[in-house]
Tab-separated table of C-alpha atoms in Angstrom:
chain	number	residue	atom	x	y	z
A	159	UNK	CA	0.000	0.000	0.000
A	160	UNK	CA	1.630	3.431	-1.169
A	161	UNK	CA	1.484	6.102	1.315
A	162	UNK	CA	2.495	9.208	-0.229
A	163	UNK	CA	0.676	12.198	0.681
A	164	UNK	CA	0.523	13.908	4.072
A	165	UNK	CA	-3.343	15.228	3.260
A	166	UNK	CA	-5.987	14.759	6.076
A	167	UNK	CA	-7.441	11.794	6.840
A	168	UNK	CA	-4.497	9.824	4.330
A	169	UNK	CA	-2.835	8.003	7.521
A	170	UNK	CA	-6.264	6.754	8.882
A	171	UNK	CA	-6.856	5.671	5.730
A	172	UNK	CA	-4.018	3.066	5.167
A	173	UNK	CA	-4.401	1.681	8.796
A	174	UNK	CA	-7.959	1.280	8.162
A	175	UNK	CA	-7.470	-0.836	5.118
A	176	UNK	CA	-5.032	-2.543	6.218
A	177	UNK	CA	-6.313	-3.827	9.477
A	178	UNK	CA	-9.983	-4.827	7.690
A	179	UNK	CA	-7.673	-6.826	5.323
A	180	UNK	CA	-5.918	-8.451	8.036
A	181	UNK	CA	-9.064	-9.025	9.730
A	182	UNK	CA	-11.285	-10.393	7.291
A	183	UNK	CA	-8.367	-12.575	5.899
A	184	UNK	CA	-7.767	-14.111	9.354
A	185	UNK	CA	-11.452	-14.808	9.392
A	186	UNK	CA	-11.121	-16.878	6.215
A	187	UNK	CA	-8.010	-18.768	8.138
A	188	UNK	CA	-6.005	-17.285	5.503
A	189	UNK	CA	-2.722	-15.844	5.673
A	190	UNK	CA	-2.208	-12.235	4.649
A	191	UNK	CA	0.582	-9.733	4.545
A	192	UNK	CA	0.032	-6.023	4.240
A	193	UNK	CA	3.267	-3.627	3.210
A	194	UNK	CA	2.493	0.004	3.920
A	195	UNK	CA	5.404	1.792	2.063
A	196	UNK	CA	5.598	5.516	3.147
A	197	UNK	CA	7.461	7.883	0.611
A	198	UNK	CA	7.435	11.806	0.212
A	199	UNK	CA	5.294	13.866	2.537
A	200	UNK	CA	3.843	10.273	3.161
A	201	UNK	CA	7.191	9.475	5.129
A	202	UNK	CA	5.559	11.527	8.005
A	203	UNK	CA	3.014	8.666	8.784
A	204	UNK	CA	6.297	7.311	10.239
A	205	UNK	CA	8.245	9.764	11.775
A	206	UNK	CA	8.657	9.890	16.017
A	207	UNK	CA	8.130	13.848	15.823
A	208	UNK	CA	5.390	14.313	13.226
A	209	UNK	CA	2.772	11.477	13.102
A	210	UNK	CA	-0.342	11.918	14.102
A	211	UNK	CA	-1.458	8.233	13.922
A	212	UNK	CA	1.718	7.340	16.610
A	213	UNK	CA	-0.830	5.427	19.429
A	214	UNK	CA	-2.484	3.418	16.598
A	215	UNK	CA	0.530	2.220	14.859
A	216	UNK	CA	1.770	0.991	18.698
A	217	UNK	CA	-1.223	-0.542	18.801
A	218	UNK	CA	-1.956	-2.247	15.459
A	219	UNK	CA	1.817	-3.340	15.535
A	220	UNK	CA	1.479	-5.458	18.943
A	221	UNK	CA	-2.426	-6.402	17.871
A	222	UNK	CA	-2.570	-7.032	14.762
A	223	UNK	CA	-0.328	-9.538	12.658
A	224	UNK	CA	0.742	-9.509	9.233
A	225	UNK	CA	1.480	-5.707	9.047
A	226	UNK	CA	4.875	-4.507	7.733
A	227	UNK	CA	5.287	-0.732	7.746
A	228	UNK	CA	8.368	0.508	5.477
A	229	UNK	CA	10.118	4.034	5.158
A	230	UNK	CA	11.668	5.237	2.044
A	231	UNK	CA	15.413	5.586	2.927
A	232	UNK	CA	15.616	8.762	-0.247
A	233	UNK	CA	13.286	10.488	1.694
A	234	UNK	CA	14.548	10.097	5.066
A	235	UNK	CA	17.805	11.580	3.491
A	236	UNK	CA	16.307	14.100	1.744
A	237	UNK	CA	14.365	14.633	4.738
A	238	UNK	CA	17.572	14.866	6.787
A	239	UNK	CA	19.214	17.462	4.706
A	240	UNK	CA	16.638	20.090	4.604
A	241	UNK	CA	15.972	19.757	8.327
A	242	UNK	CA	19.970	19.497	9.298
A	243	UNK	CA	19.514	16.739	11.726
A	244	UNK	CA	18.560	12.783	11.914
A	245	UNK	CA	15.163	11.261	11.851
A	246	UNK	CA	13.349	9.188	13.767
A	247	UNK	CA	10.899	6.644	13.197
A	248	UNK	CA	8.524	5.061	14.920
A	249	UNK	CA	9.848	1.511	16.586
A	250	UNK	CA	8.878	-1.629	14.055
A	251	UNK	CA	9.430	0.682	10.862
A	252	UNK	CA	11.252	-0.899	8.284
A	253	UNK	CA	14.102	0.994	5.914
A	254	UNK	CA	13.860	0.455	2.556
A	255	UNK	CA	16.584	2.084	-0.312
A	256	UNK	CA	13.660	3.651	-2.209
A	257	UNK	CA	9.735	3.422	-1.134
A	258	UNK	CA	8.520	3.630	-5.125
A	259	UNK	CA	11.346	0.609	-5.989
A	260	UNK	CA	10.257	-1.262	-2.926
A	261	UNK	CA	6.425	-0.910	-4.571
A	262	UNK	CA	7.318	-2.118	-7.953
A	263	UNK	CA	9.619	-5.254	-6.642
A	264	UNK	CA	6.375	-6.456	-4.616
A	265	UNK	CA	4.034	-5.924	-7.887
A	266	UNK	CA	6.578	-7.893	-9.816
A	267	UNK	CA	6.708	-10.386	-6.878
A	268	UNK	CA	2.727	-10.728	-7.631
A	269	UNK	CA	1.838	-8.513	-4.333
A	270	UNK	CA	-1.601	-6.642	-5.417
A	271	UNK	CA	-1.258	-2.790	-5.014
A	272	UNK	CA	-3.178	-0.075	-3.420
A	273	UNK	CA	-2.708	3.828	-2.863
A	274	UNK	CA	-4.845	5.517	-0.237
C-alpha cells in the first residue's frame, strides 16, 4: 500500500485498510501480509516527531499480525538534509533504499497494489 501524501485523513486511511484486510483474511483462516510503504510527505506517517497516527501504529503493531510498515530511505535523506539533523521513526518501521522501488519489486513479486 503506497502512502504518499501527508493530506488529512491519508494516515487513517491506510491503517484502516489494512487492518480490515488483516481481519477479514484471518477470518477466512487465511494468511495475509500487508506492506504500507511511506514515501514523500507520506514518510511523516512514520516519523517519532510528526505522526499523528503514533498510538495506533503501537497498537496495530502489537495487535494485529501480518502488518509490515516501510520508510523510504531517499526520503529520510532528503528529509535529513533540509531539516539538518537525523530522523526518527517510529519503533517496528522498516528501511527500505527507495519506497517507489520497494512498490514495484512487490508488484513484480505478484503482491496486489493499493494507494490511499
Amino acid at each position: 500500500m503506497q502512502v504518499s501524501s501527508r493530506e488529512g485523513g491519508v494516515f487513517d486511511l491506510a491503517l484502516n485498510n489494512a487492518v480490515n484486510l488483516a481481519r477479514e483474511y484471518s477470518e477466512q483462516a487465511e494468511e495475509l501480509e500487508v506492506e504500507i510503504v511511506a514515501y514523500g510527505p507520506g514518510l511523516h506517517m512514520l516519523r517519532a516527531d510528526t505522526s499523528p497516527v503514533t498510538a495506533r501504529i503501537h497498537s496495530i503493531s502489537e495487535s494485529v499480525p501480518g502488518i509490515v510498515l516501510s520508510a523510504c530511505g531517499n526520503t529520510i535523506k532528503a528529509m535529513e538534509k533540509a531539516e539538518g539533523h537525523s530522523l526518527e521513526l517510529l519503533p517496528h518501521v522498516d528501511i527500505v533504499p527507495a519506497g517507489a522501488v520497494r512498490l514495484v519489486t512487490l508488484q513484480e513479486a505478484g503482491w496486489s497494489y493499493l494507494r490511499v
